[in-house]
Short mmCIF file of C-alpha atoms in Angstrom, two decimals:
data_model
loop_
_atom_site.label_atom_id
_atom_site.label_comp_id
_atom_site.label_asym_id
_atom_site.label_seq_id
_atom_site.Cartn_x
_atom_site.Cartn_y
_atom_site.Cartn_z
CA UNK G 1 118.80 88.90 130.13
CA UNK G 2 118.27 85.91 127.69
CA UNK G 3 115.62 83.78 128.83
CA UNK G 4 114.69 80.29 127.00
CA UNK G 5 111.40 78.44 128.24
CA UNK G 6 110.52 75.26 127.24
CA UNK G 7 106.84 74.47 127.31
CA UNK G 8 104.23 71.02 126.11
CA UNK G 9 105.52 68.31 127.89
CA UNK G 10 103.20 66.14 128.74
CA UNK G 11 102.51 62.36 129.48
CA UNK G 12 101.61 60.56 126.27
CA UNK G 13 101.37 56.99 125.07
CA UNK G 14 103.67 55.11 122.51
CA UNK G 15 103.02 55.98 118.95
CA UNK G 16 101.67 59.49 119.86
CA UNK G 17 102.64 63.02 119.07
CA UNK G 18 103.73 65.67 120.63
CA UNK G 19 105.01 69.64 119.85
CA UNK G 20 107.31 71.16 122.52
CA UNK G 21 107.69 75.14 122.18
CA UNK G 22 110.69 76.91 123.69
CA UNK G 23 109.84 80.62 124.11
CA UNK G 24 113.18 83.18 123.79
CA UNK G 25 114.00 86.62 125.14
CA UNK G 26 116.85 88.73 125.61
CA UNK G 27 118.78 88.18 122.56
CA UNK G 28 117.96 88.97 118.74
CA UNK G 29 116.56 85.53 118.20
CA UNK G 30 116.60 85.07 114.16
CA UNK G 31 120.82 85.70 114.14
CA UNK G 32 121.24 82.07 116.46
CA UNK G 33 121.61 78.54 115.64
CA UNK G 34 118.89 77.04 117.82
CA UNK G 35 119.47 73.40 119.14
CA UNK G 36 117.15 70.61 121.19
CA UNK G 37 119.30 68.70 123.81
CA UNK G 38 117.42 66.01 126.07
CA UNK G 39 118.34 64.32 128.96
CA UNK G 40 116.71 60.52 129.85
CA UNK G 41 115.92 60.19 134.24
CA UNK G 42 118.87 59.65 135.61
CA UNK G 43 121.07 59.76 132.56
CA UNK G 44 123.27 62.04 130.62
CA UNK G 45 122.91 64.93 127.98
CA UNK G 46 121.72 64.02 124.44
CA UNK G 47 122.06 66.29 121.41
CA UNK G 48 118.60 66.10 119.41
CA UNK G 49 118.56 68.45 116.61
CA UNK G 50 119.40 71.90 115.63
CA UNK G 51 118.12 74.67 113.17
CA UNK G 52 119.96 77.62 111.42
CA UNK G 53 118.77 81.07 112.04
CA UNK G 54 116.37 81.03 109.13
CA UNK G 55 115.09 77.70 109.11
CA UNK G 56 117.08 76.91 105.61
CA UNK G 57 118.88 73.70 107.54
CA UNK G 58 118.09 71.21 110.24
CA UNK G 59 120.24 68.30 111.65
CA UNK G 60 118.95 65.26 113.58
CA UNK G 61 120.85 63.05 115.59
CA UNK G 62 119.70 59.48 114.49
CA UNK G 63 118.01 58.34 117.25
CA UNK G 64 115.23 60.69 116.19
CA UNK G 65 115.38 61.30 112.42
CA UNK G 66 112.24 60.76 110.33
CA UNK G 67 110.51 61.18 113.70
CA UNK G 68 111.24 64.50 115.37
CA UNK G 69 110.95 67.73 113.54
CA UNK G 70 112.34 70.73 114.60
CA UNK G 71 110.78 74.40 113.13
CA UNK G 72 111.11 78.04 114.42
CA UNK G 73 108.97 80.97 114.06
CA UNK G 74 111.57 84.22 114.22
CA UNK G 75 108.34 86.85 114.44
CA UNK G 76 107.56 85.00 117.39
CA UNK G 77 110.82 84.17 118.61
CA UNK G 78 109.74 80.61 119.43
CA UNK G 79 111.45 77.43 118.48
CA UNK G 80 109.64 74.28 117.99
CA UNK G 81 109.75 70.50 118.00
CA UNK G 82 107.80 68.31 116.85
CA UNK G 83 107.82 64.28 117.73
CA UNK G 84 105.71 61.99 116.42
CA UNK G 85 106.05 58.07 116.72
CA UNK G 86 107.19 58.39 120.12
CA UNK G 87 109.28 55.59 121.78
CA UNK G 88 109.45 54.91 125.23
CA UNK G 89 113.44 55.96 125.57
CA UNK G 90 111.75 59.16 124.40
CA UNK G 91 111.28 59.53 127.90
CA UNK G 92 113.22 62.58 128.75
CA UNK G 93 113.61 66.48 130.07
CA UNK G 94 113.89 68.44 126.88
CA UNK G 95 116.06 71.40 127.00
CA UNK G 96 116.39 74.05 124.29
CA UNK G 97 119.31 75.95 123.76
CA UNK G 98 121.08 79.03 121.64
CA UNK G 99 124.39 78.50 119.99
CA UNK G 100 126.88 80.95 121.54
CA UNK G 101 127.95 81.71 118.11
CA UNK G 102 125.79 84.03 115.75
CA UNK G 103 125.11 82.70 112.10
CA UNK G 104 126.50 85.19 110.60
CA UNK G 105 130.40 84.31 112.22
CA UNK G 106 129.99 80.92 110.21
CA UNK G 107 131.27 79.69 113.12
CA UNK G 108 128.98 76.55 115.63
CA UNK G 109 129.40 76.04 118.68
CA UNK G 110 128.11 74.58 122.17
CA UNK G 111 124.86 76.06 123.75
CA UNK G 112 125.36 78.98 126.47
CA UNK G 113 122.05 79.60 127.25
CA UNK G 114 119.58 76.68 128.23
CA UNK G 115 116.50 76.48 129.16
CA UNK G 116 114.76 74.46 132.93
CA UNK G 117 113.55 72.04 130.06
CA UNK G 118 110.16 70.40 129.81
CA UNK G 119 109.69 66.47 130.44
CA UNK G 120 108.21 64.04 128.12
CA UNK G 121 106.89 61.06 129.28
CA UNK G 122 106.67 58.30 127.06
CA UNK G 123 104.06 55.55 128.80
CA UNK G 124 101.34 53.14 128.29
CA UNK K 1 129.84 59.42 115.24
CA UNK K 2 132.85 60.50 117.33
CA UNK K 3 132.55 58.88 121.31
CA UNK K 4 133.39 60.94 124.15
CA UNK K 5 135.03 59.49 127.25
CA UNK K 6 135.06 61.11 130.57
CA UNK K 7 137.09 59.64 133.86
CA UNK K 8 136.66 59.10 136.52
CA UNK K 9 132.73 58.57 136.72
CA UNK K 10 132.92 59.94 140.09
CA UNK K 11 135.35 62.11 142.08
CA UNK K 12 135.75 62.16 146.06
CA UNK K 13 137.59 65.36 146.41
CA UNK K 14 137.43 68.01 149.79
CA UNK K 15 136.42 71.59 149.85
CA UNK K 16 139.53 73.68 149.02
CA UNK K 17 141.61 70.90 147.36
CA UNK K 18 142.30 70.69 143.59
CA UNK K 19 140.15 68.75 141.29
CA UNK K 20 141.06 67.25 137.90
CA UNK K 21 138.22 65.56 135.30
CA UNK K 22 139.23 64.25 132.41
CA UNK K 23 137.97 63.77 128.84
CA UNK K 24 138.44 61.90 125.68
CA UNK K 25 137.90 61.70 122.07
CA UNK K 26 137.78 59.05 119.74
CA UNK K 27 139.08 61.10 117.70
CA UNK K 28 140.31 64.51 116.80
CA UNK K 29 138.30 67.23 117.93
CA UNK K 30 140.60 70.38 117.59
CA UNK K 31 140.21 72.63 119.86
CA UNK K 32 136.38 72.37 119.63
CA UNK K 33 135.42 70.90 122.94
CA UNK K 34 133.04 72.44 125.57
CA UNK K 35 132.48 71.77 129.62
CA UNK K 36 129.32 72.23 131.44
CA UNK K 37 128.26 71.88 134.84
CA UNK K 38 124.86 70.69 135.99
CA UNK K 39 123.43 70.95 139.09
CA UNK K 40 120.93 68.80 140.29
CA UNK K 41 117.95 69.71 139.03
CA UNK K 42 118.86 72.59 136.93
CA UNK K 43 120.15 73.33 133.42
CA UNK K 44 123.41 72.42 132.13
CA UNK K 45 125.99 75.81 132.53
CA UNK K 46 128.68 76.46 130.23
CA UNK K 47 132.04 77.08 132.05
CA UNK K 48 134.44 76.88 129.24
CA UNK K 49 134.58 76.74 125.59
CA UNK K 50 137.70 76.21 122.51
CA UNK K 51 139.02 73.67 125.61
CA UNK K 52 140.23 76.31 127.77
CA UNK K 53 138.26 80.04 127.39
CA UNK K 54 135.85 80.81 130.58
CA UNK K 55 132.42 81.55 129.38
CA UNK K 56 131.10 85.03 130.62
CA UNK K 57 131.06 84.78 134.28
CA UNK K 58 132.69 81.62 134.90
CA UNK K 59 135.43 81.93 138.11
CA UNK K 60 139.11 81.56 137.59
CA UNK K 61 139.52 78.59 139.37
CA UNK K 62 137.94 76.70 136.49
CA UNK K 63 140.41 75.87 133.86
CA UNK K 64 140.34 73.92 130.71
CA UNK K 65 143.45 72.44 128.43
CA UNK K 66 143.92 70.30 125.99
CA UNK K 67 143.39 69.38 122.44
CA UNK K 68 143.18 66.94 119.72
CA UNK K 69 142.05 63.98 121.62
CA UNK K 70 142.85 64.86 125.34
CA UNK K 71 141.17 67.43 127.36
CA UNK K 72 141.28 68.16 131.28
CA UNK K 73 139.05 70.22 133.49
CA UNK K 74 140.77 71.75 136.45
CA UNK K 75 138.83 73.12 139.34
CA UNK K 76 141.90 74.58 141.44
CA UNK K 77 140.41 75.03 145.10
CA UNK K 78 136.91 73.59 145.27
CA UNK K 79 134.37 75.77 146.88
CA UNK K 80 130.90 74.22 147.97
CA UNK K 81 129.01 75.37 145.38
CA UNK K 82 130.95 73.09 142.90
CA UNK K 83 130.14 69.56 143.73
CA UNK K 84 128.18 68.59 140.67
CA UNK K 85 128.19 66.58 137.67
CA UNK K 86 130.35 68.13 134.81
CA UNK K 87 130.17 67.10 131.10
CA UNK K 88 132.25 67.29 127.98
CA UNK K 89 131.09 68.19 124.66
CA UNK K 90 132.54 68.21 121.17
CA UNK K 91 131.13 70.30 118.53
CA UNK K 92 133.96 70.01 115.55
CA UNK K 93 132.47 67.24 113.76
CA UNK K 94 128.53 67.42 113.78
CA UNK K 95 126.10 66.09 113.62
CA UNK K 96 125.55 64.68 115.97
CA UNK K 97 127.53 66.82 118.78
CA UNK K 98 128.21 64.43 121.54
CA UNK K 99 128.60 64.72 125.34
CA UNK K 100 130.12 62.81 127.46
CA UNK K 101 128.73 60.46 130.47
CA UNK K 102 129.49 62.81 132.72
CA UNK K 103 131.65 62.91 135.87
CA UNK K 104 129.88 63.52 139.13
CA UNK K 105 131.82 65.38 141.75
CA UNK K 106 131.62 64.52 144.82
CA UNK K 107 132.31 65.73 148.67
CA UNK K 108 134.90 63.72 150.26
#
């Protein structure tokens, strides 16, 4: 059964950092696009970034480039994202989530696996 | 960035009647659109995929159709457990992928 759970949100003050960690099961990990969706209280879904199976290439939506980075650690199956310079629309419930398509099919797609999320509150 | 467009923002509909969303693209997205339902409280679920293939264990009374710039999802007797929000999602030109606003449907 493929499991994805998010973990490190916390409550943190503008300008501050923060590393979420999603934790993955279930599925060979290292063959999967990995991608960072959030979703602001009360609002709709928000694409953040993703990462290819090896780390080799990232993507960023704006919003969040030069701020966020995203990393993965395939001996511990863990994905990773790191925000610094944090906003208060950073406010949000972070979701990870696999790409149904493996790497190797050359093929991306939308995410069929998602985590509960984590939330990350952006407040003074 | 290409804008997604979903209509109505909220459906009335009754249990066992047909329901219809709708979504738009500012422009072409092939046949690369996705639909998700969400639950309040819970994680977005993938129902369909390529605009109108079921993910793995996704009833047959959800359909999808559509490409290019028009898509529909059609929920052909409504059952309880399907009053929700639903979003659309195109992943042919990236990044960014982009959802939707979201339709909410409702219980009439």
């Amino acid at each position: 059964e493929v499991q994805l759970v998010e973990s490190g949100g916390v409550v943190v003050q503008p300008g501050g950092s923060l590393r979420l960690s999603c934790a993955a099961s279930g599925f060979t990990f290292d063959a999967y696009t990995m991608h960072w969706v959030r979703q602001a209280p009360g609002k709709g879904l928000e694409w953040v970034s993703l990462i290819r199976w090896d780390g080799g290439s990232t993507n960023y939506a704006d919003s969040v480039k030069g701020r966020f980075t995203i990393s993965r650690d395939n001996s511990k199956n863990s994905l990773y994202l790191q925000m610094s310079s944090l906003r208060t629309e950073d406010t949000a419930l972070y979701y990870c989530a696999k790409d149904m398509y493996p790497d190797s099919s050359g093929y991306y797609g939308p995410g069929d696996y998602w985590g509960l999320g984590t939330l990350v509150t952006v407040s003074s | 960035e290409i804008v997604m467009t979903q209509s109505p923002a909220t459906l009335s509909v009754s249990p066992g009647e047909r329901a219809t969303l709708s979504c738009r693209a500012s422009q072409s997205v092939r046949s690369n659109l996705a639909w998700y339902q969400q639950k309040h409280g819970q994680a977005p679920r993938l129902l369909i995929h390529g605009a109108s293939t079921r993910a793995t264990g996704i009833p047959a009374r959800f359909s999808g159709s559509g490409s290019g710039t028009e898509f529909t999802l059609t929920i052909s007797s409504l059952q309880s457990e399907d009053f929700a929000v639903y979003y659309c999602q195109q992943y042919n030109n990236w990044p960014p992928y982009t959802f939707g606003q979201g339709t909410k449907l409702e219980i009439k």
